[in-house]
CSV table of C-alpha atoms in Angstrom, one decimal:
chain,number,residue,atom,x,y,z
A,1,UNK,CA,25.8,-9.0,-29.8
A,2,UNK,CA,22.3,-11.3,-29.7
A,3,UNK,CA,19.3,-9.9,-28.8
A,4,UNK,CA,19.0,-12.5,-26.5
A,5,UNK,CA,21.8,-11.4,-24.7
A,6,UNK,CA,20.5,-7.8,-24.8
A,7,UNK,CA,17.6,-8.3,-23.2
A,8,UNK,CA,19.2,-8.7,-19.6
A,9,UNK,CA,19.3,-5.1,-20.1
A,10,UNK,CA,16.1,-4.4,-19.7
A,11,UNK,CA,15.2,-1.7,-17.0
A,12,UNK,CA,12.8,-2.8,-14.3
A,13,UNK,CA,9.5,-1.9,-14.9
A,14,UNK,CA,9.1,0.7,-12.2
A,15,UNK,CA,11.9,2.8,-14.2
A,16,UNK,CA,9.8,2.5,-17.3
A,17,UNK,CA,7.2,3.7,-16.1
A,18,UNK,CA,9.1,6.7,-14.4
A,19,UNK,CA,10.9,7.3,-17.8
A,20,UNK,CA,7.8,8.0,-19.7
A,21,UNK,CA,6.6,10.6,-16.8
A,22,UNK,CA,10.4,12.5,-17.1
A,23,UNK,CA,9.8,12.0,-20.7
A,24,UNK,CA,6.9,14.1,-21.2
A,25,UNK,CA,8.3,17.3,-19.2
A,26,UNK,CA,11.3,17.3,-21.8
A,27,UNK,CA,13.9,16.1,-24.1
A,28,UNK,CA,14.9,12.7,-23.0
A,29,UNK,CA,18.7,11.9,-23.1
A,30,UNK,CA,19.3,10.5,-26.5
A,31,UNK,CA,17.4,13.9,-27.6
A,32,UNK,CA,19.5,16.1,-25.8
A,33,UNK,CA,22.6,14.3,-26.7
A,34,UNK,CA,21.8,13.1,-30.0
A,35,UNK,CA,22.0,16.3,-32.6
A,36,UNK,CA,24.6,18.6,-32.8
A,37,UNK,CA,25.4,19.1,-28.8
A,38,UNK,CA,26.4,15.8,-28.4
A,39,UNK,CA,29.9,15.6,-26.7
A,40,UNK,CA,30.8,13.1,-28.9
A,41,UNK,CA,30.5,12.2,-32.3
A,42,UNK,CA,26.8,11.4,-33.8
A,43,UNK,CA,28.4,8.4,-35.8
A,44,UNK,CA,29.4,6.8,-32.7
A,45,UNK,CA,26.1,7.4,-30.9
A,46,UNK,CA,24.8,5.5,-34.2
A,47,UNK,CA,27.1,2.6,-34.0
A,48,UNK,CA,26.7,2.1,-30.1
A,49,UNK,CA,23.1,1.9,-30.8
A,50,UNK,CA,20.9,-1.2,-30.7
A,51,UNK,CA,17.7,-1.1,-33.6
A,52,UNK,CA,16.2,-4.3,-32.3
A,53,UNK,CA,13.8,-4.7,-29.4
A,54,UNK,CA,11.5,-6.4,-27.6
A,55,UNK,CA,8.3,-7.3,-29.1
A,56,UNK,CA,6.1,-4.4,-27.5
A,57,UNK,CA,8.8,-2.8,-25.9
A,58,UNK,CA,9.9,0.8,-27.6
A,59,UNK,CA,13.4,0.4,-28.8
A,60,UNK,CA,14.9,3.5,-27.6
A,61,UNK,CA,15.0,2.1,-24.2
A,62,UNK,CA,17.7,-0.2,-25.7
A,63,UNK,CA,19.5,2.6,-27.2
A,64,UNK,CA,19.4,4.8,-23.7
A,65,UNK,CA,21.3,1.7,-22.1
A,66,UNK,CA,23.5,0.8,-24.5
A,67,UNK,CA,24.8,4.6,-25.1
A,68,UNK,CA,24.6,5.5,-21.2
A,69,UNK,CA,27.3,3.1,-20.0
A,70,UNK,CA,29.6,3.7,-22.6
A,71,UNK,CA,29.6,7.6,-21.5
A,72,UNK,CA,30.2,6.5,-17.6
A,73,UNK,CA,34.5,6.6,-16.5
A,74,UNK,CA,35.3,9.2,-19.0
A,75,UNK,CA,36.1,13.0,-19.0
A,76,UNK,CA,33.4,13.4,-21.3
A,77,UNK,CA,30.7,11.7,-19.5
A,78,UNK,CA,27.2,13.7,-19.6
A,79,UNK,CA,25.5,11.8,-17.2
A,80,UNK,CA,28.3,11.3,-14.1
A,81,UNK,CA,31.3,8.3,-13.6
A,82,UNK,CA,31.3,4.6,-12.4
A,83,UNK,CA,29.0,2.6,-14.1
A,84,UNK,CA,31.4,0.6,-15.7
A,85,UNK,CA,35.0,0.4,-14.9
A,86,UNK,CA,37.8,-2.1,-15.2
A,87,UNK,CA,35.1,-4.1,-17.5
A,88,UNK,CA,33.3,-4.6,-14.8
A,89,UNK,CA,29.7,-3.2,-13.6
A,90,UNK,CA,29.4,-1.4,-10.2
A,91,UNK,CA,25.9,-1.0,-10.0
A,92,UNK,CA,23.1,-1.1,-12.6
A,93,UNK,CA,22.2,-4.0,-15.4
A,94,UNK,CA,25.1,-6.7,-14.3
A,95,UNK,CA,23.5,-6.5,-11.3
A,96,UNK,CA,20.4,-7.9,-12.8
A,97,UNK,CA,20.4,-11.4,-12.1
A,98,UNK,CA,21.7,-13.9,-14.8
A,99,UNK,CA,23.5,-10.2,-16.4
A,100,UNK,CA,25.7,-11.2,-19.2
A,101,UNK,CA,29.4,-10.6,-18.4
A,102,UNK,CA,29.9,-10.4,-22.4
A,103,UNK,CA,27.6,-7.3,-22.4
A,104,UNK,CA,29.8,-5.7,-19.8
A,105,UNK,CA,32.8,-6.7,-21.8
A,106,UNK,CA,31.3,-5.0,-24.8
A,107,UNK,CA,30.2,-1.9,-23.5
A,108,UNK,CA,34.2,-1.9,-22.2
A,109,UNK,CA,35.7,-1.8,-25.5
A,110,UNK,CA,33.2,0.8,-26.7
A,111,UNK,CA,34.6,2.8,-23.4
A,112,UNK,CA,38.6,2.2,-24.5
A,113,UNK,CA,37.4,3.3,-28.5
A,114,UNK,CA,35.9,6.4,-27.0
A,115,UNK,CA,38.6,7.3,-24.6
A,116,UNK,CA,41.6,6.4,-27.1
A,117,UNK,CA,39.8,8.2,-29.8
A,118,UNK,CA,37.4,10.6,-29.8
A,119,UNK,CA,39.4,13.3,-28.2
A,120,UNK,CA,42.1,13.8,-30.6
A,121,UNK,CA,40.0,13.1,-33.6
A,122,UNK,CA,38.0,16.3,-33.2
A,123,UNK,CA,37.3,18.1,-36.2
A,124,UNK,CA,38.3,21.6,-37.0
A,125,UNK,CA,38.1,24.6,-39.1
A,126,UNK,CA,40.1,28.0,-39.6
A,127,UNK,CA,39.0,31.7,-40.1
A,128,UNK,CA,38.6,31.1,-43.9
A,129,UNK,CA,36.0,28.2,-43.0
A,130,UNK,CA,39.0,25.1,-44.4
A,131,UNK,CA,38.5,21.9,-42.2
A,132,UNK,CA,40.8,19.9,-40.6
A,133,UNK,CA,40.1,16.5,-39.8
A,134,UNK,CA,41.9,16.3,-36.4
A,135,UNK,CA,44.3,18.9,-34.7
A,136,UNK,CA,47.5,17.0,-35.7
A,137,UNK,CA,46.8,17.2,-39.5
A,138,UNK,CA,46.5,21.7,-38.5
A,139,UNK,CA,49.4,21.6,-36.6
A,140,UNK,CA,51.3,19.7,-38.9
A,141,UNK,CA,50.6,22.1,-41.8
A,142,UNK,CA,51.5,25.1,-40.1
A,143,UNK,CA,54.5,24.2,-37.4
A,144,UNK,CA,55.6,20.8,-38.9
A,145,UNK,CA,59.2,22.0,-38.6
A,146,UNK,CA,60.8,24.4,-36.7
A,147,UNK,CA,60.9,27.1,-39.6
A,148,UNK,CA,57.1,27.1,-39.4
A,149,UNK,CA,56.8,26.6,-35.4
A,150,UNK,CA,59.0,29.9,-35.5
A,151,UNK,CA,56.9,32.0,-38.2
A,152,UNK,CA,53.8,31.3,-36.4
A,153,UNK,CA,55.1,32.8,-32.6
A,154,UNK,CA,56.5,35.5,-35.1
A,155,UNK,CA,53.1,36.4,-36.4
A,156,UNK,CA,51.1,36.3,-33.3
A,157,UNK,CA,53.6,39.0,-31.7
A,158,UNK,CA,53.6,41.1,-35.1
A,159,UNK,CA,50.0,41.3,-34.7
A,160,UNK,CA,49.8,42.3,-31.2
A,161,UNK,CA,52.8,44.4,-32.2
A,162,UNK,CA,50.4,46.5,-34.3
A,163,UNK,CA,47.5,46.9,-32.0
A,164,UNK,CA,46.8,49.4,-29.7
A,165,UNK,CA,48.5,49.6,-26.1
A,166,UNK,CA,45.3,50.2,-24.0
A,167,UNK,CA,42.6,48.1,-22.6
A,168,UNK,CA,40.5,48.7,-25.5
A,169,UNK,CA,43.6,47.1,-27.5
A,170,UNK,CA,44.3,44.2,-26.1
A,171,UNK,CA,40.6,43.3,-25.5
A,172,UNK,CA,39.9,43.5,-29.2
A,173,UNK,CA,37.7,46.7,-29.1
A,174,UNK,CA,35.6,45.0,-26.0
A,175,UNK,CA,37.1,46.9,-23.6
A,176,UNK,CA,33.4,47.6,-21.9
A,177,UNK,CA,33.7,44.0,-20.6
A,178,UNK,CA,37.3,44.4,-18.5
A,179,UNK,CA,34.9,45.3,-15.2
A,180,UNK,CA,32.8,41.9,-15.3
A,181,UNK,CA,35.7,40.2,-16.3
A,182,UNK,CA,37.2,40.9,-13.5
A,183,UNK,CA,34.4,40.5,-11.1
A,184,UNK,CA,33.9,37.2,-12.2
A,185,UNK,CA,37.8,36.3,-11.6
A,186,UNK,CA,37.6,37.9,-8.1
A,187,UNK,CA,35.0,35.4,-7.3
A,188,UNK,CA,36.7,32.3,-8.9
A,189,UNK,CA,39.7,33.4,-7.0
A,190,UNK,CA,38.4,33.6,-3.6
A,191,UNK,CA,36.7,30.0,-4.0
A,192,UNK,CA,39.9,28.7,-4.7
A,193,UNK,CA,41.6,30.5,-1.8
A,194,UNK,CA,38.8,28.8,0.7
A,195,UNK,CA,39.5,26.0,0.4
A,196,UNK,CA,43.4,25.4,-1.8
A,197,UNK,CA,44.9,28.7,0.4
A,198,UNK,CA,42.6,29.0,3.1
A,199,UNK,CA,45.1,31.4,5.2
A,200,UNK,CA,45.1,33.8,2.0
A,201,UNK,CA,45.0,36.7,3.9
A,202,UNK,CA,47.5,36.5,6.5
A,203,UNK,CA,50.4,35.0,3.7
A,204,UNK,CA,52.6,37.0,1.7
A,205,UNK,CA,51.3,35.2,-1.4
A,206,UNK,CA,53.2,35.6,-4.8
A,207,UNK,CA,51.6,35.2,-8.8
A,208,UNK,CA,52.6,35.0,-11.8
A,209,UNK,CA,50.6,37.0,-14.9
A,210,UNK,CA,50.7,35.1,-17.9
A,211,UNK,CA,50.7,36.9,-21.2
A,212,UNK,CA,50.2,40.2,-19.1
A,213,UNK,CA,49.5,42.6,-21.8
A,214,UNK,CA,49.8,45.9,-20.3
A,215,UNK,CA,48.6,44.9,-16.8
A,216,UNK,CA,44.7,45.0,-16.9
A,217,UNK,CA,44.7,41.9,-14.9
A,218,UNK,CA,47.8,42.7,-12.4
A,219,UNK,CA,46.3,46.3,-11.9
A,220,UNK,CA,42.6,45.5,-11.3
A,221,UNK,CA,42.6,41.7,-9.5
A,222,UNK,CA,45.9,40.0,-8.3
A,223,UNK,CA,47.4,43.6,-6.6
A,224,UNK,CA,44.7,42.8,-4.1
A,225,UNK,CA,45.6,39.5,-2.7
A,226,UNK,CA,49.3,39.3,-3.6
A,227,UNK,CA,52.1,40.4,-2.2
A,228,UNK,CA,54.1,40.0,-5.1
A,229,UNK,CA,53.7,39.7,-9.0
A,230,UNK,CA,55.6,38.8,-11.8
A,231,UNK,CA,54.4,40.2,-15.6
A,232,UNK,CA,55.5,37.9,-18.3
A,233,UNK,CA,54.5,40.1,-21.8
A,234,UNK,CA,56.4,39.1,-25.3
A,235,UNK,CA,55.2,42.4,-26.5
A,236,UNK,CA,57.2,45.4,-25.6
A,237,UNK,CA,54.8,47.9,-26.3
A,238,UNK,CA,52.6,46.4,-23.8
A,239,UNK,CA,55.4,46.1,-21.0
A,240,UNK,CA,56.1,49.2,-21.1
A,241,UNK,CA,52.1,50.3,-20.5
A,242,UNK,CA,52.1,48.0,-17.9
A,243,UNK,CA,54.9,49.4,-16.1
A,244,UNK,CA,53.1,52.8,-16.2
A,245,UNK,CA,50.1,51.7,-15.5
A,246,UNK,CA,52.2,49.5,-11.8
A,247,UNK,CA,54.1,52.6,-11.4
A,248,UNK,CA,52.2,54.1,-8.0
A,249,UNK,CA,52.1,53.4,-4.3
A,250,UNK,CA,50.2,50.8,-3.4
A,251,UNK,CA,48.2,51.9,-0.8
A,252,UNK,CA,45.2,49.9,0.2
A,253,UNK,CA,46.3,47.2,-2.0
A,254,UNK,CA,48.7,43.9,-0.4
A,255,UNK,CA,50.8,44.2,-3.4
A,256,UNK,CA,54.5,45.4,-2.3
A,257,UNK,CA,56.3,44.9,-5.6
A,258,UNK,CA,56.2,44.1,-9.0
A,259,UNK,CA,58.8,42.6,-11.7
A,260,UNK,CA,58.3,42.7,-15.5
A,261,UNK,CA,59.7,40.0,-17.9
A,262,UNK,CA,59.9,40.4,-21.9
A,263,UNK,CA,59.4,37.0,-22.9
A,264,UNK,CA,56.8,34.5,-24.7
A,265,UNK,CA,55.4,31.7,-22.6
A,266,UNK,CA,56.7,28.8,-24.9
A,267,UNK,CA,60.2,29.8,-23.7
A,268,UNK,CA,59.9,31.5,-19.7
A,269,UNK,CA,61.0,29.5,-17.3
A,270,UNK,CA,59.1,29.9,-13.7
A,271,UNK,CA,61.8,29.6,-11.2
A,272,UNK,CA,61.5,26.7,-9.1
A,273,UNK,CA,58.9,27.0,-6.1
A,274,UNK,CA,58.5,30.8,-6.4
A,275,UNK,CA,54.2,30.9,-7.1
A,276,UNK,CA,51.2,30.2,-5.2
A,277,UNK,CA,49.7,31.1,-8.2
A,278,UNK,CA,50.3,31.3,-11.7
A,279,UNK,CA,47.3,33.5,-13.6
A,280,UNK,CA,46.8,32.5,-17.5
A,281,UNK,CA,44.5,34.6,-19.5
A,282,UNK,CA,43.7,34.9,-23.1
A,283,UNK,CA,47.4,34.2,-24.1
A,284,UNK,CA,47.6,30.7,-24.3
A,285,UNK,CA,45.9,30.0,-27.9
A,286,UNK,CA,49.3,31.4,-29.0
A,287,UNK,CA,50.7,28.3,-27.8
A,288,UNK,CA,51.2,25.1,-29.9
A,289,UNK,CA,49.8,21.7,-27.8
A,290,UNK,CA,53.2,20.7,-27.4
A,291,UNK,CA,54.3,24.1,-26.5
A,292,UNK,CA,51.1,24.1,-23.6
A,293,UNK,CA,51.9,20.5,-22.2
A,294,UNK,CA,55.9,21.8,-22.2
A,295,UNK,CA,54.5,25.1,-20.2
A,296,UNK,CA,52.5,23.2,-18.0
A,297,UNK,CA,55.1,21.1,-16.8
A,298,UNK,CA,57.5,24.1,-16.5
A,299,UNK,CA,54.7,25.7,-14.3
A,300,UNK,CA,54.3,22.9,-12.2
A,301,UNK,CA,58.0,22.9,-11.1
A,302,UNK,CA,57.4,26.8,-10.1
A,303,UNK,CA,54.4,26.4,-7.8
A,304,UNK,CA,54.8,26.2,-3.8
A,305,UNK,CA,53.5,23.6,-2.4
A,306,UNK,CA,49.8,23.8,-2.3
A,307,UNK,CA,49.7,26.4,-5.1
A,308,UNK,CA,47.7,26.4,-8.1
A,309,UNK,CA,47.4,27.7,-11.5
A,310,UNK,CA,44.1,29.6,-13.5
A,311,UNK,CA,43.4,29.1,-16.3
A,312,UNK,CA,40.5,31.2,-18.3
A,313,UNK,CA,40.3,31.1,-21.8
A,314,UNK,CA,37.9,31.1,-25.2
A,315,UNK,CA,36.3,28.0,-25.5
A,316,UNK,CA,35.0,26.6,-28.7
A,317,UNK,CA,31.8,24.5,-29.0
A,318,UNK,CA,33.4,21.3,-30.3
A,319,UNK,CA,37.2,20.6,-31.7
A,320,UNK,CA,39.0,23.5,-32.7
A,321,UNK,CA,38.6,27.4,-34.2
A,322,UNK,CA,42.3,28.7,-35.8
A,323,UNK,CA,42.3,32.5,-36.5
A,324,UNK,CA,44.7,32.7,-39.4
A,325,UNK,CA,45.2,36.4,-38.6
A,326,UNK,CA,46.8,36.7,-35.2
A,327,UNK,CA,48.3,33.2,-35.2
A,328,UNK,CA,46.2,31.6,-32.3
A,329,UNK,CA,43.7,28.5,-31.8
A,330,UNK,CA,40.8,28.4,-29.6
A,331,UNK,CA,40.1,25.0,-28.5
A,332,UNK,CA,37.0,23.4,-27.2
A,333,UNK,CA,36.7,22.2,-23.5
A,334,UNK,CA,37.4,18.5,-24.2
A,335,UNK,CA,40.2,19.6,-25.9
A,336,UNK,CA,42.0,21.9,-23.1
A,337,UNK,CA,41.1,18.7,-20.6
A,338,UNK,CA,43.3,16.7,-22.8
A,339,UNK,CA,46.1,19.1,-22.7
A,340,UNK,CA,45.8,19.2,-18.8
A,341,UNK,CA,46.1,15.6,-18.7
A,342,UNK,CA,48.9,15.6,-20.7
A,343,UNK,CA,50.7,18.2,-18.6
A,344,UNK,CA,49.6,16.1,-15.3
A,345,UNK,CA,47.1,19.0,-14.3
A,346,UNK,CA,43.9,17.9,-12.5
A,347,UNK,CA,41.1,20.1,-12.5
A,348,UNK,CA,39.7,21.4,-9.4
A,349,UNK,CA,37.3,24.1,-10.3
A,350,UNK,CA,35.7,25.2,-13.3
A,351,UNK,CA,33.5,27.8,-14.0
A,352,UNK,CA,31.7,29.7,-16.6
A,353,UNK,CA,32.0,33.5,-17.6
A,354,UNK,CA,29.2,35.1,-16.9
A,355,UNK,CA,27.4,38.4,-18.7
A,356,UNK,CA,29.6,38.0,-21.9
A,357,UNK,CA,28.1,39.7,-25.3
A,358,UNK,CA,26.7,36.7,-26.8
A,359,UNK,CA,28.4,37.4,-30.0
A,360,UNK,CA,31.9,36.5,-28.4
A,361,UNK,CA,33.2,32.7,-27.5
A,362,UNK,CA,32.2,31.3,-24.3
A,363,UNK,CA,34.8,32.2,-21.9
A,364,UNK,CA,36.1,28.8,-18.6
A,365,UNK,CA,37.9,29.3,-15.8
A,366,UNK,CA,39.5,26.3,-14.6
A,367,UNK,CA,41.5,26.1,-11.3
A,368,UNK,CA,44.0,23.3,-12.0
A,369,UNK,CA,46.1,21.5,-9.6
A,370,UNK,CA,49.8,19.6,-9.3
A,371,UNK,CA,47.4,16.9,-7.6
A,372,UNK,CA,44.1,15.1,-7.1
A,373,UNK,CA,42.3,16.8,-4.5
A,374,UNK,CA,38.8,15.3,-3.8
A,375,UNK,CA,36.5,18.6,-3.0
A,376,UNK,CA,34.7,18.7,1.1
A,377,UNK,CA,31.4,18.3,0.6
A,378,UNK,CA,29.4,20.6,2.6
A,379,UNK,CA,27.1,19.4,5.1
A,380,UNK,CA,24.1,21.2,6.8
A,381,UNK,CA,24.6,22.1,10.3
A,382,UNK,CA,21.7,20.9,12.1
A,383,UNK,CA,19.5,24.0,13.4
A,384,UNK,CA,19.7,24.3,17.1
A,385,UNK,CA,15.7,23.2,18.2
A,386,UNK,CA,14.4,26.2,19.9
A,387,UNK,CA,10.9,26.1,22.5
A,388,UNK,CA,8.6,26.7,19.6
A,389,UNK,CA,5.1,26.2,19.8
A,390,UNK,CA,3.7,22.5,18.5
A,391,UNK,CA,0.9,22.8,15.6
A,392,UNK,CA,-2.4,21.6,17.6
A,393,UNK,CA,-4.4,19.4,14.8
């Protein structure tokens, strides 16, 4: 690309001036997004970047403008969508007069690269600290065929198989953090409800508990706002906890009855329109990515009509983390977006765990629907103007 043809980039002057001011109070954008937080790779923030400039005029401006766009119509987009789409500019530098369409045009095919590539080329690394370049080349070497896709869902439920039935157990000697846990849930629930299920209260609502362990979840969240829950668990020990644990009148709870199913996610089979909502929790890094999109589509087929699914799970910085030990893989947040896409899964909420130890993975909560569902925006009810006194200057 010519300079010449870069310089219809240029910001007004107005902007320029602003930028230096927003500058000075912090990290500008290529600063933030520049070292190791970037969302995508550094290389490609390098290549996307323009070193000529102006004479007088400070070349990162050229860089902010050819990196921003480039960002804008993607999942991964820092600063928000619709710059560019469909090659062409909505608002912004085309609008310039005498833009260059062959700018646009470029900054498209830098868009298409990102999108096609940067996603599955994530790098990762395993509890031994081995890399992988992307998350084929891992899941090739340890379920390339199906004698290795079966001795890895055999060592995840050996390990498990060997751990303590309690909460303590199954929360990896954090048990101290079931009661926030479950707060936070509560309150990811009961958004969802307002505006997915808004009649929550009054329906005789059915879930499902993904990888239920021995009920935590069940006992302390969904027996409050469900009428009926199913427990899928692949370890026995655990299901038979759980059952214990369910085993008492429900009184001043909505739930009415429970059902308990021995069987791993990557081969349950929801039945067809049973769930309003289907609860997944710290079970599904068991799962190979085909296994996930295959489960996802399953799931789909089991929710009601205007039911949903949760999803709340260890996130990784960037790419991937594979514990070697207890046969699971805890992907990053682009990562699990991929995977949702995959499954046809749109995201409707998503929310952070609050109150964690610091030492443990950042723990998401996404609430993921069948279908695109733009959110209501709230609006201020105007305040009813009451016979106050005017101010007398």
């Amino acid at each position: 690309m010519s300079s010449q043809a870069l310089m219809w980039c240029m910001p007004p002057a107005n902007y320029r001036k602003k930028r230096y001011k927003v500058r000075d109070k912090g990290p500008s954008h290529l600063q933030r997004y520049g070292g190791r937080t970037a969302p995508i790779p550094d290389s490609f923030i390098q290549n996307a970047t323009c070193r000529s400039g102006r004479p007088g005029y400070p070349a990162h401006m050229f860089e902010f403008f050819l990196q921003f766009p480039v960002f804008c119509g993607t999942d991964l987009c820092p600063f928000g969508k619709g710059l560019v789409q469909n090659g062409v500019f909505l608002r912004g530098l085309r609008n310039r007069v005498g833009g260059p369409s062959c700018f646009a045009q470029a900054l498209c095919d830098k868009k298409k690269q990102l999108c096609e590539g940067s996603t599955r080329m994530e790098e990762g690394l395993d509890s031994d600290g081995n890399t992988f370049s992307t998350r084929e080349v891992m899941w090739e070497i340890y379920t390339g065929d199906e004698k290795g896709r079966d001795e890895w869902y055999t060592k995840g439920v050996n390990y498990w198989s060997a751990v303590e039935a309690s909460v303590d157990g199954v929360l990896g000697g954090y048990g101290k953090i079931s009661g926030r846990d479950v707060l936070d849930s509560n309150k990811f629930l009961m958004d969802c409800f307002k505006t997915l299920i808004p009649d929550a209260r009054d329906q005789q609502l059915t879930a499902l508990d993904c990888g239920a362990g021995v009920g935590r979840v069940t006992k302390n969240l969904l027996v409050h706002h469900f009428y009926e829950v199913d427990l899928v668990e692949p370890v026995q020990q655990f299901l038979d906890v759980a059952r214990q644990e369910l085993h008492f009148d429900f009184v001043g709870t909505k739930l009415k009855n429970v059902n308990f199913y021995h069987n791993s996610l990557q081969d349950f089979v929801p039945p067809e329109g049973r769930y309003d909502v289907i609860w997944i929790q710290w079970c599904i890094g068991h799962l190979t990515d085909a296994d996930v999109v295959e489960f996802f589509c399953r799931a789909k087929l089991g929710l009601k009509p205007g039911g949903f699914i949760v999803l709340k799970e260890n996130i990784a910085k960037s790419g991937f983390v594979l514990d070697k030990e207890d046969a699971s893989v805890t992907r990053s947040d682009e990562y699990f977006r991929d995977l949702f896409q995959q499954g046809g899964l749109h995201v409707y909420k998503h929310r952070t765990q609050t109150a964690f130890p610091r030492e443990l993975f950042a723990v998401h909560m996404y609430c993921l629907t069948t279908e695109f569902k733009k959110k209501k925006k709230k609006t201020k009810k105007a305040g009813k103007k009451g016979n106050t006194p005017g101010v007398i200057k």
